[in-house]
Short mmCIF file of C-alpha atoms in Angstrom, two decimals:
data_model
loop_
_atom_site.label_atom_id
_atom_site.label_comp_id
_atom_site.label_asym_id
_atom_site.label_seq_id
_atom_site.Cartn_x
_atom_site.Cartn_y
_atom_site.Cartn_z
CA MET A 1 -44.20 31.14 8.39
CA ALA A 2 -42.04 32.66 11.20
CA ALA A 3 -42.94 36.24 9.74
CA ALA A 4 -46.69 34.92 9.98
CA ILE A 5 -46.07 34.14 13.75
CA LEU A 6 -44.12 37.25 14.56
CA VAL A 7 -47.24 39.33 12.95
CA ALA A 8 -49.96 37.29 14.52
CA PHE A 9 -48.35 37.97 18.18
CA ALA A 10 -47.77 41.76 17.37
CA ALA A 11 -51.62 42.11 16.03
CA GLY A 12 -52.27 40.70 19.81
CA LEU A 13 -49.74 43.27 21.33
CA LEU A 14 -51.73 46.16 19.32
CA VAL A 15 -55.14 45.11 20.69
CA THR A 16 -53.61 45.84 24.18
CA LEU A 17 -51.79 48.55 23.44
CA SER A 18 -55.03 50.18 21.45
CA ARG A 19 -57.22 49.19 24.66
CA GLN A 20 -54.53 51.04 27.31
CA LEU A 21 -54.49 54.04 25.13
CA ASN A 22 -57.99 54.23 24.81
CA GLY A 23 -58.18 53.83 28.73
CA ARG A 24 -55.96 56.82 29.07
CA LEU A 25 -58.02 58.84 26.91
CA ALA A 26 -61.02 58.01 28.90
CA LEU A 27 -59.67 59.11 32.35
CA GLY A 28 -59.46 62.70 31.13
CA SER A 29 -62.80 62.34 29.26
CA SER A 30 -65.40 59.71 29.30
CA ALA A 31 -65.33 56.04 27.95
CA MET A 32 -67.66 56.84 24.82
CA ALA A 33 -65.44 59.89 23.98
CA SER A 34 -62.50 57.46 23.73
CA SER A 35 -64.45 54.98 21.72
CA PHE A 36 -65.33 58.23 19.36
CA TRP A 37 -61.64 59.14 18.61
CA ASN A 38 -60.62 55.36 18.29
CA HIS A 39 -63.30 55.11 15.49
CA LEU A 40 -62.58 58.62 14.18
CA VAL A 41 -58.72 58.05 13.96
CA GLY A 42 -59.30 54.33 12.56
CA PHE A 43 -61.61 56.01 10.14
CA ALA A 44 -59.32 58.41 8.66
CA LEU A 45 -55.79 56.07 8.59
CA LEU A 46 -58.26 53.46 6.99
CA ALA A 47 -59.69 55.82 4.46
CA LEU A 48 -56.24 57.11 3.23
CA LEU A 49 -54.99 53.31 2.84
CA ALA A 50 -58.07 52.69 0.94
CA ALA A 51 -57.79 55.73 -1.11
CA ALA A 52 -54.14 54.86 -1.58
CA ALA A 53 -55.43 51.43 -2.94
CA GLY A 54 -57.89 52.90 -5.12
CA ALA A 55 -60.29 50.95 -3.10
CA LEU A 56 -62.53 53.15 -1.34
CA TRP A 57 -65.81 51.71 -2.64
CA PRO A 58 -65.02 48.09 -3.80
CA ALA A 59 -67.47 46.27 -5.94
CA GLY A 60 -69.31 43.91 -3.24
CA ALA A 61 -70.22 46.77 -1.08
CA ALA A 62 -73.22 47.65 -2.46
CA GLY A 63 -74.53 43.92 -2.33
CA ALA A 64 -73.55 43.61 1.19
CA PRO A 65 -76.58 42.41 3.75
CA LEU A 66 -77.48 44.70 6.10
CA PRO A 67 -76.15 43.28 9.23
CA ALA A 68 -72.76 43.60 7.69
CA TRP A 69 -73.19 47.07 8.33
CA LEU A 70 -73.54 46.60 11.99
CA GLY A 71 -70.33 45.86 13.12
CA GLY A 72 -69.23 49.40 13.82
CA SER A 73 -72.13 50.18 15.98
CA LEU A 74 -71.15 46.99 18.11
CA GLY A 75 -67.73 48.26 18.00
CA VAL A 76 -68.50 51.40 19.77
CA VAL A 77 -70.22 50.12 22.90
CA PHE A 78 -66.97 47.31 23.07
CA VAL A 79 -64.51 49.99 22.72
CA ALA A 80 -66.29 51.73 25.33
CA ALA A 81 -66.77 48.82 27.81
CA GLY A 82 -62.97 48.29 27.61
CA SER A 83 -62.14 51.92 28.44
CA TRP A 84 -64.79 51.60 31.39
CA LEU A 85 -63.13 48.53 32.41
CA ILE A 86 -59.51 48.92 32.41
CA PRO A 87 -58.80 51.58 35.16
CA ARG A 88 -61.14 49.28 37.11
CA LEU A 89 -59.79 45.57 36.49
CA GLY A 90 -56.29 46.59 35.02
CA ALA A 91 -55.24 45.54 31.58
CA ALA A 92 -54.98 41.75 31.76
CA LEU A 93 -57.99 41.09 33.77
CA THR A 94 -59.78 43.24 31.56
CA GLY A 95 -58.55 41.62 28.19
CA GLY A 96 -59.32 37.72 30.22
CA LEU A 97 -62.75 38.44 30.75
CA LEU A 98 -63.24 40.03 27.44
CA VAL A 99 -62.06 36.99 25.79
CA ALA A 100 -63.84 34.69 28.00
CA GLY A 101 -67.09 36.54 27.27
CA GLN A 102 -65.91 36.25 23.41
CA MET A 103 -65.25 32.54 23.68
CA LEU A 104 -68.49 31.94 25.41
CA SER A 105 -70.46 33.54 23.03
CA GLY A 106 -68.56 32.03 20.58
CA VAL A 107 -69.61 28.71 21.45
CA ALA A 108 -73.03 29.62 22.22
CA LEU A 109 -73.41 30.68 18.72
CA ASP A 110 -72.15 27.40 17.13
CA LEU A 111 -74.58 25.53 19.34
CA LEU A 112 -77.34 27.86 18.15
CA ARG A 113 -76.48 27.24 14.24
CA GLY A 114 -76.18 23.37 14.84
CA GLY A 115 -72.20 23.49 14.44
CA GLY A 116 -69.49 22.88 16.47
CA ALA A 117 -67.25 19.73 16.01
CA GLN A 118 -65.68 18.03 19.33
CA PRO A 119 -68.51 18.93 21.80
CA GLY A 120 -66.49 16.96 24.62
CA LEU A 121 -63.56 19.31 24.25
CA GLN A 122 -65.54 22.58 23.53
CA LEU A 123 -67.17 21.81 26.83
CA ALA A 124 -64.28 21.23 28.89
CA GLY A 125 -63.12 24.84 27.53
CA VAL A 126 -66.44 26.23 28.77
CA ALA A 127 -66.10 24.82 32.06
CA LEU A 128 -62.47 26.04 32.15
CA ILE A 129 -63.13 29.28 31.11
CA LEU A 130 -66.10 29.88 33.74
CA ALA A 131 -63.95 28.36 36.58
CA GLY A 132 -61.13 31.31 35.52
CA VAL A 133 -64.16 33.67 35.80
CA TRP A 134 -65.49 32.41 38.99
CA LEU A 135 -61.81 32.72 40.52
CA SER A 136 -61.15 36.36 39.04
CA ARG A 137 -64.47 37.98 40.82
CA ARG A 138 -63.35 39.73 44.20
CA PRO A 139 -63.44 37.66 47.63
CA ARG A 140 -65.98 38.80 49.42
CA ARG A 141 -65.11 40.45 52.41
CA ARG A 142 -65.73 39.55 56.05
CA PRO A 143 -67.74 41.71 58.08
CA ALA A 144 -65.58 44.22 60.55
CA ARG A 145 -66.12 43.38 64.11
CA ALA A 146 -67.94 46.02 65.67
CA MET B 1 -61.88 56.71 42.64
CA SER B 2 -61.71 57.07 46.41
CA PRO B 3 -58.03 58.04 47.49
CA THR B 4 -58.60 56.69 51.19
CA ALA B 5 -59.17 52.99 49.88
CA PRO B 6 -57.21 52.06 46.69
CA THR B 7 -57.79 48.59 47.26
CA ALA B 8 -61.34 48.70 47.07
CA PRO B 9 -62.65 49.95 43.71
CA PRO B 10 -66.01 51.86 43.67
CA VAL B 11 -68.29 49.24 41.47
CA PRO B 12 -68.88 45.84 42.52
CA ARG B 13 -66.83 43.67 41.11
CA ALA B 14 -69.89 41.37 39.61
CA ALA B 15 -71.07 44.09 37.50
CA GLU B 16 -67.64 44.72 35.79
CA ILE B 17 -67.70 41.04 35.24
CA LEU B 18 -71.30 40.92 33.75
CA ALA B 19 -69.89 43.90 31.29
CA ALA B 20 -67.02 42.56 30.43
CA LEU B 21 -68.84 39.11 29.48
CA GLY B 22 -71.32 41.07 27.40
CA ALA B 23 -68.82 43.49 25.95
CA GLY B 24 -66.97 40.01 24.70
CA GLY B 25 -70.43 38.66 23.46
CA LEU B 26 -70.75 41.75 21.51
CA LEU B 27 -67.34 41.37 20.06
CA THR B 28 -68.22 37.84 18.56
CA LEU B 29 -71.24 39.74 16.81
CA MET B 30 -69.26 42.51 15.64
CA LEU B 31 -66.83 39.83 13.85
CA LEU B 32 -69.54 38.16 12.45
CA ALA B 33 -70.90 41.33 10.98
CA ASN B 34 -67.37 42.14 9.63
CA SER B 35 -66.49 39.09 8.53
CA THR B 36 -69.82 39.22 6.29
CA MET B 37 -68.64 42.52 4.89
CA ALA B 38 -64.93 41.37 4.63
CA ALA B 39 -66.81 38.50 2.40
CA HIS B 40 -68.37 40.84 0.14
CA ALA B 41 -66.17 43.75 -0.05
CA GLY B 42 -62.59 43.22 1.43
CA PRO B 43 -61.31 43.34 4.72
CA LEU B 44 -59.76 46.93 4.29
CA PHE B 45 -63.19 48.03 3.12
CA SER B 46 -64.80 45.91 5.81
CA SER B 47 -63.04 47.94 8.49
CA LEU B 48 -63.37 51.26 7.07
CA ALA B 49 -67.20 50.55 6.91
CA ALA B 50 -67.03 49.88 10.75
CA HIS B 51 -64.88 52.56 11.74
CA GLY B 52 -67.38 54.75 9.71
CA THR B 53 -70.26 53.85 10.90
CA GLY B 54 -68.79 53.54 14.45
CA THR B 55 -67.87 57.14 14.28
CA VAL B 56 -71.17 58.23 13.48
CA VAL B 57 -72.96 56.23 16.10
CA ALA B 58 -70.29 57.15 18.92
CA ALA B 59 -70.93 60.98 17.85
CA ALA B 60 -74.79 60.41 18.09
CA LEU B 61 -74.48 58.82 21.41
CA LEU B 62 -72.04 61.43 22.91
CA LEU B 63 -74.27 64.33 21.87
CA LEU B 64 -77.37 62.58 23.53
CA GLY B 65 -75.35 61.94 26.60
CA ARG B 66 -74.44 65.61 26.62
CA ARG B 67 -78.58 66.52 27.24
CA ARG B 68 -77.96 64.88 30.91
CA ARG B 69 -75.71 65.48 33.70
CA ALA B 70 -72.17 65.01 32.73
CA VAL B 71 -70.32 62.60 34.85
CA PRO B 72 -66.71 64.25 35.37
CA PRO B 73 -63.63 62.78 33.97
CA ALA B 74 -61.79 60.61 36.30
CA ALA B 75 -58.43 62.54 35.45
CA PRO B 76 -59.47 66.09 34.25
CA GLY B 77 -56.78 68.01 32.58
CA ARG B 78 -55.06 67.78 29.52
CA VAL B 79 -55.07 64.49 27.67
CA PRO B 80 -51.92 64.03 26.21
CA LEU B 81 -51.98 63.72 22.32
CA TRP B 82 -50.30 60.18 21.92
CA ALA B 83 -53.70 58.85 24.02
CA TYR B 84 -55.74 59.64 20.74
CA LEU B 85 -54.05 57.15 18.84
CA GLY B 86 -55.45 54.17 20.12
CA GLY B 87 -57.55 54.09 16.67
CA VAL B 88 -54.54 53.59 14.84
CA SER B 89 -53.30 50.86 16.80
CA GLY B 90 -57.10 48.85 16.03
CA ALA B 91 -57.03 49.51 12.57
CA LEU B 92 -53.60 48.12 12.07
CA THR B 93 -54.35 45.45 13.83
CA VAL B 94 -57.43 44.49 11.40
CA ILE B 95 -54.89 44.50 7.94
CA LEU B 96 -52.25 42.44 10.11
CA THR B 97 -54.56 39.74 11.13
CA SER B 98 -56.61 39.59 7.58
CA TRP B 99 -53.34 38.83 6.44
CA THR B 100 -51.88 36.21 8.84
CA ALA B 101 -55.75 34.58 8.64
CA ASN B 102 -54.83 33.87 5.22
CA SER B 103 -50.90 32.80 5.65
CA GLY B 104 -50.13 29.32 7.03
CA LEU B 105 -51.33 29.89 10.70
CA ALA B 106 -54.94 30.36 9.33
CA LEU B 107 -57.85 31.72 11.72
CA THR B 108 -56.50 29.30 14.64
CA GLY B 109 -53.02 30.31 14.68
CA THR B 110 -53.57 33.97 14.16
CA LEU B 111 -56.23 33.68 17.20
CA ALA B 112 -53.86 32.04 19.23
CA LEU B 113 -50.77 34.02 19.02
CA GLY B 114 -52.69 37.21 19.29
CA LEU B 115 -54.16 36.00 22.76
CA ALA B 116 -50.62 35.55 23.49
CA GLY B 117 -49.51 38.60 22.59
CA GLN B 118 -52.41 40.68 24.12
CA VAL B 119 -51.80 38.84 27.57
CA VAL B 120 -48.03 39.54 27.55
CA LEU B 121 -48.23 43.10 27.09
CA ALA B 122 -51.51 43.64 29.44
CA LEU B 123 -49.32 41.96 32.40
CA ALA B 124 -46.12 43.96 31.52
CA PHE B 125 -48.54 47.44 31.28
CA ASP B 126 -50.20 46.22 34.66
CA MET B 127 -46.92 45.65 36.42
CA THR B 128 -45.37 48.89 35.21
CA GLY B 129 -48.33 51.20 35.08
CA ALA B 130 -47.23 51.94 31.32
CA LEU B 131 -49.35 54.90 29.44
CA GLY B 132 -50.85 56.76 32.15
CA LEU B 133 -52.49 53.91 33.84
CA ALA B 134 -52.38 52.91 37.65
CA ARG B 135 -49.80 50.52 38.10
CA ARG B 136 -50.99 47.12 39.34
CA ARG B 137 -49.09 43.86 41.03
CA PRO B 138 -51.36 40.88 39.71
CA GLU B 139 -52.47 38.87 42.52
CA PRO B 140 -52.38 35.22 42.35
CA ARG B 141 -55.82 34.81 42.31
CA GLU B 142 -56.06 37.02 39.11
CA LEU B 143 -53.25 34.98 37.55
CA GLY B 144 -54.96 31.86 38.41
CA ALA B 145 -58.13 32.96 36.69
CA LEU B 146 -56.18 34.26 33.65
CA GLY B 147 -54.59 31.02 33.43
CA LEU B 148 -57.74 29.19 33.39
CA ILE B 149 -59.68 31.61 31.18
CA LEU B 150 -56.62 30.75 28.49
CA ALA B 151 -56.20 27.33 28.73
CA GLY B 152 -59.99 27.08 28.09
CA THR B 153 -59.79 29.73 25.29
CA VAL B 154 -56.91 27.42 23.53
CA LEU B 155 -59.53 24.53 23.66
CA VAL B 156 -62.19 26.20 22.28
CA ILE B 157 -60.07 27.95 19.58
CA LEU B 158 -58.92 24.73 18.80
CA THR B 159 -61.78 22.73 18.56
CA ARG B 160 -63.62 25.81 16.39
CA GLY B 161 -60.83 26.19 14.36
CA ALA B 162 -62.06 23.87 11.47
CA GLY B 163 -64.91 26.51 10.96
#
């Protein structure tokens, strides 16, 4: 259990590390170029691992429905957005707002599917997140006196 | 970025906030798609397929974009080789979380601890200006926003945890 805790925490560190590296790459190229390299390099590494495991094309792959194949395309936009945002907002606020969007859409998805236990607590969570997003926006500057 | 006004980013913050929230929404759909694939063919293939299709789509978008006038890079010049390794980190994340989600932590613990790891390192990066990005001290307003978002996220994760 202690190992799992460390590994789960480390996975979070890797998310931030990945976004920081892609953000640096984007500064010298573009947000979309950083997303391209992120996916290509990740693909090469995963292909090596899958080949080593002898599972480049597992049995269930052919039976997966079409929507299951669309995650990568969405990920391209997500990574590019992170690279675009990080020099503008910094790592912490970029991560925070991405998580906020993920949580708000997750709750919305639950509602659409008719699921979602403990709606009261979820609503409180949504309210806290929205308050955080509201607080994060740049305060309007007072117009300089002429 | 304008060198004369370091405190005023060129794009209105509202557009950036909306972009981040929208991208977070895409992440929800992406995880839904990837978990469907993982249910059919396992987490390793799910990540492999997402990175493979993502590579093709990103290449296509880059080629399409080349026809338009290119936006000059913010910091032209040689990009250090290590900056190309974001994909390694991303691929490893998938492997680690697919293991912890099946451990005693389950998905809820994996998400909550991952969130903690993300925020701690992001704050450290901001304060030190690590890996070639700007150093910036988080303002109290920003920390307050982050605290509220995190508190709300923990509530949402705990209540969605059953699913």
